[in-house]
JSON list of C-alpha atoms and ligand atoms in Angstrom, two decimals:
[
{"chain": "A", "resi": 1, "resn": "MET", "atom": "CA", "xyz": [-0.31, -0.11, -0.02]},
{"chain": "A", "resi": 2, "resn": "LYS", "atom": "CA", "xyz": [1.21, 3.60, -0.33]},
{"chain": "A", "resi": 3, "resn": "ILE", "atom": "CA", "xyz": [-0.67, 6.59, 0.40]},
{"chain": "A", "resi": 4, "resn": "PHE", "atom": "CA", "xyz": [-0.02, 10.21, -0.76]},
{"chain": "A", "resi": 5, "resn": "ILE", "atom": "CA", "xyz": [-1.60, 12.92, 1.00]},
{"chain": "A", "resi": 6, "resn": "LEU", "atom": "CA", "xyz": [-2.16, 15.95, -0.61]},
{"chain": "A", "resi": 7, "resn": "GLY", "atom": "CA", "xyz": [-4.07, 19.56, 0.70]},
{"chain": "A", "resi": 8, "resn": "PHE", "atom": "CA", "xyz": [-2.83, 23.17, 1.24]},
{"chain": "A", "resi": 9, "resn": "MET", "atom": "CA", "xyz": [-0.43, 24.26, 3.31]},
{"chain": "A", "resi": 10, "resn": "GLY", "atom": "CA", "xyz": [-1.77, 24.30, 6.56]},
{"chain": "A", "resi": 11, "resn": "ALA", "atom": "CA", "xyz": [-3.90, 21.26, 5.82]},
{"chain": "A", "resi": 12, "resn": "GLY", "atom": "CA", "xyz": [-2.90, 19.44, 8.53]},
{"chain": "A", "resi": 13, "resn": "LYS", "atom": "CA", "xyz": [-1.09, 16.83, 6.03]},
{"chain": "A", "resi": 14, "resn": "SER", "atom": "CA", "xyz": [1.90, 15.48, 8.17]},
{"chain": "A", "resi": 15, "resn": "ARG", "atom": "CA", "xyz": [0.12, 14.89, 11.23]},
{"chain": "A", "resi": 16, "resn": "LEU", "atom": "CA", "xyz": [-2.59, 13.24, 9.79]},
{"chain": "A", "resi": 17, "resn": "GLY", "atom": "CA", "xyz": [-0.04, 11.02, 7.53]},
{"chain": "A", "resi": 18, "resn": "SER", "atom": "CA", "xyz": [1.90, 10.17, 10.49]},
{"chain": "A", "resi": 19, "resn": "ARG", "atom": "CA", "xyz": [-1.40, 8.96, 12.40]},
{"chain": "A", "resi": 20, "resn": "ILE", "atom": "CA", "xyz": [-2.43, 7.11, 9.41]},
{"chain": "A", "resi": 21, "resn": "ALA", "atom": "CA", "xyz": [1.01, 5.28, 8.95]},
{"chain": "A", "resi": 22, "resn": "GLY", "atom": "CA", "xyz": [1.07, 4.67, 12.71]},
{"chain": "A", "resi": 23, "resn": "PHE", "atom": "CA", "xyz": [-2.53, 2.29, 12.46]},
{"chain": "A", "resi": 24, "resn": "MET", "atom": "CA", "xyz": [-1.58, 0.75, 9.41]},
{"chain": "A", "resi": 25, "resn": "ASP", "atom": "CA", "xyz": [1.67, 0.02, 10.62]},
{"chain": "A", "resi": 26, "resn": "ILE", "atom": "CA", "xyz": [3.41, 1.33, 7.39]},
{"chain": "A", "resi": 27, "resn": "LYS", "atom": "CA", "xyz": [6.39, 3.94, 7.49]},
{"chain": "A", "resi": 28, "resn": "PHE", "atom": "CA", "xyz": [5.72, 7.45, 7.45]},
{"chain": "A", "resi": 29, "resn": "ILE", "atom": "CA", "xyz": [7.89, 10.04, 5.34]},
{"chain": "A", "resi": 30, "resn": "ASP", "atom": "CA", "xyz": [7.43, 13.70, 4.99]},
{"chain": "A", "resi": 31, "resn": "LEU", "atom": "CA", "xyz": [8.30, 15.12, 1.86]},
{"chain": "A", "resi": 32, "resn": "ASP", "atom": "CA", "xyz": [9.68, 18.78, 2.94]},
{"chain": "A", "resi": 33, "resn": "ASP", "atom": "CA", "xyz": [11.74, 16.78, 5.70]},
{"chain": "A", "resi": 34, "resn": "GLU", "atom": "CA", "xyz": [13.32, 14.55, 2.70]},
{"chain": "A", "resi": 35, "resn": "ILE", "atom": "CA", "xyz": [14.06, 17.46, 0.69]},
{"chain": "A", "resi": 36, "resn": "GLU", "atom": "CA", "xyz": [15.94, 19.31, 3.82]},
{"chain": "A", "resi": 37, "resn": "LYS", "atom": "CA", "xyz": [18.01, 15.94, 4.66]},
{"chain": "A", "resi": 38, "resn": "ASN", "atom": "CA", "xyz": [18.91, 15.73, 0.88]},
{"chain": "A", "resi": 39, "resn": "GLN", "atom": "CA", "xyz": [19.67, 19.09, 0.19]},
{"chain": "A", "resi": 40, "resn": "GLY", "atom": "CA", "xyz": [21.17, 19.58, 4.00]},
{"chain": "A", "resi": 41, "resn": "ILE", "atom": "CA", "xyz": [19.74, 22.98, 4.16]},
{"chain": "A", "resi": 42, "resn": "THR", "atom": "CA", "xyz": [16.25, 24.21, 5.00]},
{"chain": "A", "resi": 43, "resn": "ILE", "atom": "CA", "xyz": [13.16, 24.69, 2.46]},
{"chain": "A", "resi": 44, "resn": "ALA", "atom": "CA", "xyz": [13.54, 27.94, 3.36]},
{"chain": "A", "resi": 45, "resn": "GLN", "atom": "CA", "xyz": [17.44, 28.03, 2.61]},
{"chain": "A", "resi": 46, "resn": "ILE", "atom": "CA", "xyz": [16.39, 26.62, -1.11]},
{"chain": "A", "resi": 47, "resn": "PHE", "atom": "CA", "xyz": [13.70, 28.64, -2.11]},
{"chain": "A", "resi": 48, "resn": "LEU", "atom": "CA", "xyz": [16.13, 31.44, -1.05]},
{"chain": "A", "resi": 49, "resn": "GLU", "atom": "CA", "xyz": [19.43, 29.90, -2.87]},
{"chain": "A", "resi": 50, "resn": "LYS", "atom": "CA", "xyz": [17.60, 28.41, -6.01]},
{"chain": "A", "resi": 51, "resn": "GLY", "atom": "CA", "xyz": [14.11, 30.01, -6.55]},
{"chain": "A", "resi": 52, "resn": "GLU", "atom": "CA", "xyz": [10.83, 28.46, -6.51]},
{"chain": "A", "resi": 53, "resn": "LYS", "atom": "CA", "xyz": [12.03, 26.69, -9.89]},
{"chain": "A", "resi": 54, "resn": "GLY", "atom": "CA", "xyz": [14.98, 25.35, -8.47]},
{"chain": "A", "resi": 55, "resn": "PHE", "atom": "CA", "xyz": [12.72, 23.89, -5.30]},
{"chain": "A", "resi": 56, "resn": "ARG", "atom": "CA", "xyz": [10.42, 22.16, -7.69]},
{"chain": "A", "resi": 57, "resn": "LYS", "atom": "CA", "xyz": [13.00, 20.55, -9.87]},
{"chain": "A", "resi": 58, "resn": "ILE", "atom": "CA", "xyz": [14.23, 19.08, -6.22]},
{"chain": "A", "resi": 59, "resn": "GLU", "atom": "CA", "xyz": [10.64, 18.40, -4.99]},
{"chain": "A", "resi": 60, "resn": "LYS", "atom": "CA", "xyz": [10.16, 16.08, -8.49]},
{"chain": "A", "resi": 61, "resn": "ARG", "atom": "CA", "xyz": [13.48, 14.26, -7.71]},
{"chain": "A", "resi": 62, "resn": "VAL", "atom": "CA", "xyz": [12.77, 13.90, -3.82]},
{"chain": "A", "resi": 63, "resn": "LEU", "atom": "CA", "xyz": [9.35, 12.69, -4.68]},
{"chain": "A", "resi": 64, "resn": "HIS", "atom": "CA", "xyz": [10.55, 9.82, -7.55]},
{"chain": "A", "resi": 65, "resn": "GLN", "atom": "CA", "xyz": [13.17, 8.63, -5.07]},
{"chain": "A", "resi": 66, "resn": "CYS", "atom": "CA", "xyz": [10.44, 8.15, -2.31]},
{"chain": "A", "resi": 67, "resn": "ASN", "atom": "CA", "xyz": [7.63, 6.62, -4.81]},
{"chain": "A", "resi": 68, "resn": "LYS", "atom": "CA", "xyz": [10.39, 3.65, -4.96]},
{"chain": "A", "resi": 69, "resn": "SER", "atom": "CA", "xyz": [9.64, 2.53, -1.12]},
{"chain": "A", "resi": 70, "resn": "ASP", "atom": "CA", "xyz": [6.38, 0.42, -1.08]},
{"chain": "A", "resi": 71, "resn": "GLN", "atom": "CA", "xyz": [4.07, 0.24, 2.49]},
{"chain": "A", "resi": 72, "resn": "ILE", "atom": "CA", "xyz": [4.50, 3.73, 2.81]},
{"chain": "A", "resi": 73, "resn": "VAL", "atom": "CA", "xyz": [2.62, 7.05, 3.59]},
{"chain": "A", "resi": 74, "resn": "ILE", "atom": "CA", "xyz": [3.77, 10.19, 1.96]},
{"chain": "A", "resi": 75, "resn": "ALA", "atom": "CA", "xyz": [2.93, 13.94, 2.90]},
{"chain": "A", "resi": 76, "resn": "CYS", "atom": "CA", "xyz": [3.65, 15.83, 0.02]},
{"chain": "A", "resi": 77, "resn": "GLY", "atom": "CA", "xyz": [4.21, 19.83, 0.19]},
{"chain": "A", "resi": 78, "resn": "GLY", "atom": "CA", "xyz": [1.25, 21.99, -0.72]},
{"chain": "A", "resi": 79, "resn": "GLY", "atom": "CA", "xyz": [2.62, 22.83, -3.88]},
{"chain": "A", "resi": 80, "resn": "THR", "atom": "CA", "xyz": [3.67, 18.78, -5.50]},
{"chain": "A", "resi": 81, "resn": "PRO", "atom": "CA", "xyz": [0.65, 17.69, -6.79]},
{"chain": "A", "resi": 82, "resn": "CYS", "atom": "CA", "xyz": [0.56, 21.13, -8.95]},
{"chain": "A", "resi": 83, "resn": "TYR", "atom": "CA", "xyz": [4.12, 21.16, -10.65]},
{"chain": "A", "resi": 84, "resn": "GLU", "atom": "CA", "xyz": [4.99, 18.86, -13.45]},
{"chain": "A", "resi": 85, "resn": "ASP", "atom": "CA", "xyz": [4.09, 15.07, -13.84]},
{"chain": "A", "resi": 86, "resn": "ASN", "atom": "CA", "xyz": [3.56, 14.90, -10.12]},
{"chain": "A", "resi": 87, "resn": "MET", "atom": "CA", "xyz": [-0.44, 13.78, -9.79]},
{"chain": "A", "resi": 88, "resn": "GLU", "atom": "CA", "xyz": [0.01, 11.60, -12.44]},
{"chain": "A", "resi": 89, "resn": "VAL", "atom": "CA", "xyz": [3.04, 9.54, -11.04]},
{"chain": "A", "resi": 90, "resn": "MET", "atom": "CA", "xyz": [1.09, 9.61, -7.45]},
{"chain": "A", "resi": 91, "resn": "ASN", "atom": "CA", "xyz": [-2.40, 8.91, -9.04]},
{"chain": "A", "resi": 92, "resn": "LYS", "atom": "CA", "xyz": [-0.65, 5.45, -10.88]},
{"chain": "A", "resi": 93, "resn": "SER", "atom": "CA", "xyz": [1.54, 4.43, -7.63]},
{"chain": "A", "resi": 94, "resn": "GLY", "atom": "CA", "xyz": [-0.87, 4.58, -4.81]},
{"chain": "A", "resi": 95, "resn": "THR", "atom": "CA", "xyz": [-3.85, 6.14, -3.30]},
{"chain": "A", "resi": 96, "resn": "THR", "atom": "CA", "xyz": [-4.17, 9.85, -3.41]},
{"chain": "A", "resi": 97, "resn": "ILE", "atom": "CA", "xyz": [-6.02, 11.54, -0.85]},
{"chain": "A", "resi": 98, "resn": "LEU", "atom": "CA", "xyz": [-6.32, 15.33, -0.47]},
{"chain": "A", "resi": 99, "resn": "LEU", "atom": "CA", "xyz": [-7.40, 17.41, 2.88]},
{"chain": "A", "resi": 100, "resn": "ASP", "atom": "CA", "xyz": [-10.29, 19.18, 1.84]},
{"chain": "A", "resi": 101, "resn": "VAL", "atom": "CA", "xyz": [-10.05, 22.48, 4.63]},
{"chain": "A", "resi": 102, "resn": "PRO", "atom": "CA", "xyz": [-12.28, 25.17, 5.04]},
{"chain": "A", "resi": 103, "resn": "GLN", "atom": "CA", "xyz": [-10.23, 28.53, 3.63]},
{"chain": "A", "resi": 104, "resn": "GLU", "atom": "CA", "xyz": [-10.93, 30.55, 7.26]},
{"chain": "A", "resi": 105, "resn": "VAL", "atom": "CA", "xyz": [-8.94, 27.52, 8.63]},
{"chain": "A", "resi": 106, "resn": "LEU", "atom": "CA", "xyz": [-6.37, 27.64, 7.06]},
{"chain": "A", "resi": 107, "resn": "PHE", "atom": "CA", "xyz": [-5.54, 31.56, 6.83]},
{"chain": "A", "resi": 108, "resn": "SER", "atom": "CA", "xyz": [-5.48, 31.25, 11.03]},
{"chain": "A", "resi": 109, "resn": "ARG", "atom": "CA", "xyz": [-3.01, 27.95, 10.92]},
{"chain": "A", "resi": 110, "resn": "LEU", "atom": "CA", "xyz": [-1.27, 29.69, 8.45]},
{"chain": "A", "resi": 111, "resn": "PHE", "atom": "CA", "xyz": [-0.95, 33.59, 9.66]},
{"chain": "A", "resi": 112, "resn": "ASN", "atom": "CA", "xyz": [0.54, 31.79, 12.70]},
{"chain": "A", "resi": 113, "resn": "SER", "atom": "CA", "xyz": [3.27, 29.61, 11.28]},
{"chain": "A", "resi": 114, "resn": "LYS", "atom": "CA", "xyz": [4.06, 31.56, 8.29]},
{"chain": "A", "resi": 115, "resn": "GLN", "atom": "CA", "xyz": [7.38, 31.72, 9.62]},
{"chain": "A", "resi": 116, "resn": "LYS", "atom": "CA", "xyz": [8.28, 28.12, 8.31]},
{"chain": "A", "resi": 117, "resn": "ARG", "atom": "CA", "xyz": [7.07, 28.79, 5.06]},
{"chain": "A", "resi": 118, "resn": "PRO", "atom": "CA", "xyz": [8.90, 30.73, 2.14]},
{"chain": "A", "resi": 119, "resn": "LEU", "atom": "CA", "xyz": [5.73, 31.28, -0.57]},
{"chain": "A", "resi": 120, "resn": "ILE", "atom": "CA", "xyz": [3.76, 33.51, 2.55]},
{"chain": "A", "resi": 121, "resn": "ASP", "atom": "CA", "xyz": [6.65, 34.60, 5.23]},
{"chain": "A", "resi": 122, "resn": "ASN", "atom": "CA", "xyz": [6.38, 38.51, 4.33]},
{"chain": "A", "resi": 123, "resn": "LYS", "atom": "CA", "xyz": [2.62, 38.53, 3.35]},
{"chain": "A", "resi": 124, "resn": "SER", "atom": "CA", "xyz": [0.51, 40.85, 6.22]},
{"chain": "A", "resi": 125, "resn": "GLU", "atom": "CA", "xyz": [-3.12, 39.11, 7.05]},
{"chain": "A", "resi": 126, "resn": "GLU", "atom": "CA", "xyz": [-4.86, 40.72, 4.02]},
{"chain": "A", "resi": 127, "resn": "GLU", "atom": "CA", "xyz": [-1.98, 39.49, 1.49]},
{"chain": "A", "resi": 128, "resn": "LEU", "atom": "CA", "xyz": [-1.95, 36.47, 2.86]},
{"chain": "A", "resi": 129, "resn": "ARG", "atom": "CA", "xyz": [-5.79, 36.09, 2.55]},
{"chain": "A", "resi": 130, "resn": "GLU", "atom": "CA", "xyz": [-5.60, 37.30, -1.07]},
{"chain": "A", "resi": 131, "resn": "TYR", "atom": "CA", "xyz": [-2.88, 34.35, -1.50]},
{"chain": "A", "resi": 132, "resn": "ILE", "atom": "CA", "xyz": [-4.90, 31.59, 0.16]},
{"chain": "A", "resi": 133, "resn": "VAL", "atom": "CA", "xyz": [-8.03, 32.30, -2.20]},
{"chain": "A", "resi": 134, "resn": "ASP", "atom": "CA", "xyz": [-5.97, 33.04, -5.48]},
{"chain": "A", "resi": 135, "resn": "LYS", "atom": "CA", "xyz": [-3.34, 29.91, -5.08]},
{"chain": "A", "resi": 136, "resn": "LEU", "atom": "CA", "xyz": [-6.57, 27.35, -4.03]},
{"chain": "A", "resi": 137, "resn": "ALA", "atom": "CA", "xyz": [-8.38, 28.62, -6.96]},
{"chain": "A", "resi": 138, "resn": "GLU", "atom": "CA", "xyz": [-5.42, 27.93, -9.23]},
{"chain": "A", "resi": 139, "resn": "ARG", "atom": "CA", "xyz": [-4.31, 24.77, -7.86]},
{"chain": "A", "resi": 140, "resn": "GLU", "atom": "CA", "xyz": [-8.06, 23.46, -7.51]},
{"chain": "A", "resi": 141, "resn": "LYS", "atom": "CA", "xyz": [-7.49, 21.46, -11.14]},
{"chain": "A", "resi": 142, "resn": "HIS", "atom": "CA", "xyz": [-4.95, 19.46, -9.54]},
{"chain": "A", "resi": 143, "resn": "TYR", "atom": "CA", "xyz": [-6.33, 18.93, -6.17]},
{"chain": "A", "resi": 144, "resn": "ASN", "atom": "CA", "xyz": [-9.20, 18.14, -7.63]},
{"chain": "A", "resi": 145, "resn": "LYS", "atom": "CA", "xyz": [-7.22, 14.89, -9.79]},
{"chain": "A", "resi": 146, "resn": "ALA", "atom": "CA", "xyz": [-7.08, 13.37, -6.10]},
{"chain": "A", "resi": 147, "resn": "LYS", "atom": "CA", "xyz": [-8.55, 9.42, -5.63]},
{"chain": "A", "resi": 148, "resn": "ILE", "atom": "CA", "xyz": [-10.43, 10.28, -2.18]},
{"chain": "A", "resi": 149, "resn": "LYS", "atom": "CA", "xyz": [-11.24, 13.84, -0.97]},
{"chain": "A", "resi": 150, "resn": "ILE", "atom": "CA", "xyz": [-11.87, 14.14, 2.98]},
{"chain": "A", "resi": 151, "resn": "ASP", "atom": "CA", "xyz": [-12.49, 17.18, 5.23]},
{"chain": "A", "resi": 152, "resn": "PRO", "atom": "CA", "xyz": [-10.02, 15.90, 8.02]},
{"chain": "A", "resi": 153, "resn": "LEU", "atom": "CA", "xyz": [-12.12, 18.08, 10.61]},
{"chain": "A", "resi": 154, "resn": "ASN", "atom": "CA", "xyz": [-15.13, 16.46, 10.16]},
{"chain": "A", "resi": 155, "resn": "THR", "atom": "CA", "xyz": [-13.78, 12.85, 9.36]},
{"chain": "A", "resi": 156, "resn": "SER", "atom": "CA", "xyz": [-12.98, 10.49, 11.85]},
{"chain": "A", "resi": 157, "resn": "LEU", "atom": "CA", "xyz": [-9.64, 8.33, 12.05]},
{"chain": "A", "resi": 158, "resn": "GLU", "atom": "CA", "xyz": [-11.74, 4.96, 12.22]},
{"chain": "A", "resi": 159, "resn": "LEU", "atom": "CA", "xyz": [-13.53, 6.43, 9.12]},
{"chain": "A", "resi": 160, "resn": "ILE", "atom": "CA", "xyz": [-10.89, 7.04, 7.29]},
{"chain": "A", "resi": 161, "resn": "LYS", "atom": "CA", "xyz": [-9.35, 3.31, 8.12]},
{"chain": "A", "resi": 162, "resn": "GLN", "atom": "CA", "xyz": [-12.06, 2.34, 6.59]},
{"chain": "A", "resi": 163, "resn": "ILE", "atom": "CA", "xyz": [-12.15, 4.25, 3.39]},
{"chain": "A", "resi": 164, "resn": "LEU", "atom": "CA", "xyz": [-8.44, 3.16, 3.06]},
{"chain": "A", "resi": 165, "resn": "THR", "atom": "CA", "xyz": [-8.84, -0.08, 3.72]},
{"chain": "A", "resi": 166, "resn": "GLY", "atom": "CA", "xyz": [-12.18, -0.92, 2.06]},
{"chain": "B", "resi": 201, "resn": "S3P", "atom": "C1", "xyz": [4.58, 24.88, -0.50]},
{"chain": "B", "resi": 201, "resn": "S3P", "atom": "C2", "xyz": [4.04, 24.12, 0.58]},
{"chain": "B", "resi": 201, "resn": "S3P", "atom": "C3", "xyz": [5.23, 23.64, 1.66]},
{"chain": "B", "resi": 201, "resn": "S3P", "atom": "C4", "xyz": [6.68, 23.20, 1.45]},
{"chain": "B", "resi": 201, "resn": "S3P", "atom": "C5", "xyz": [7.03, 24.47, 0.32]},
{"chain": "B", "resi": 201, "resn": "S3P", "atom": "C6", "xyz": [6.14, 24.97, -0.74]},
{"chain": "B", "resi": 201, "resn": "S3P", "atom": "C7", "xyz": [3.55, 25.09, -1.58]},
{"chain": "B", "resi": 201, "resn": "S3P", "atom": "O1", "xyz": [4.37, 22.52, 2.26]},
{"chain": "B", "resi": 201, "resn": "S3P", "atom": "O2", "xyz": [6.53, 22.23, 0.21]},
{"chain": "B", "resi": 201, "resn": "S3P", "atom": "O3", "xyz": [7.33, 25.61, 1.64]},
{"chain": "B", "resi": 201, "resn": "S3P", "atom": "O4", "xyz": [4.15, 25.33, -2.72]},
{"chain": "B", "resi": 201, "resn": "S3P", "atom": "O5", "xyz": [2.25, 24.99, -1.30]},
{"chain": "B", "resi": 201, "resn": "S3P", "atom": "P1", "xyz": [3.36, 22.17, 3.12]},
{"chain": "B", "resi": 201, "resn": "S3P", "atom": "O6", "xyz": [2.37, 22.02, 2.41]},
{"chain": "B", "resi": 201, "resn": "S3P", "atom": "O7", "xyz": [3.76, 21.23, 4.14]},
{"chain": "B", "resi": 201, "resn": "S3P", "atom": "O8", "xyz": [3.79, 23.48, 4.09]}
]
């Protein structure tokens, strides 16, 4: 079994992904953590040194490396499904689950943790609200290709388990 957790920044991909891996008793990988390990610098430093274009190239490469493993849950970055053929690769290799979280919730989570995220770290409250609306609209067509869509705030772990194991 291979599961890819997708969703916007702040959707809770890593938290839920590691819980799913826990109850399925399989390995968990956070793609951003893998990228940082692979490069030996933080995501913020990668954006600073290589720009977003450079980051996306690395992200794709590391996704392919992680994809070689089986029995794994991979929590992706918010942009992972939206570049190159990443979404097709993930859909071909395993189960893709989108965490669909309301914009207001994303906003309050991200406003309190934006320092860690180079795409939003210098945005004002108003700019962040606008960014979330615009980016979600832009990314929707990619996110909608996920095989499963859940609202993690209103879906119990038990139900997620049932959905995944059939
Ligand atoms: C990004 C999301 C981040 C990280 C990078 C770019 C995005 O991951 O990959 O900052 O494009 O949405 P999280 O969704 O885990 O914050």
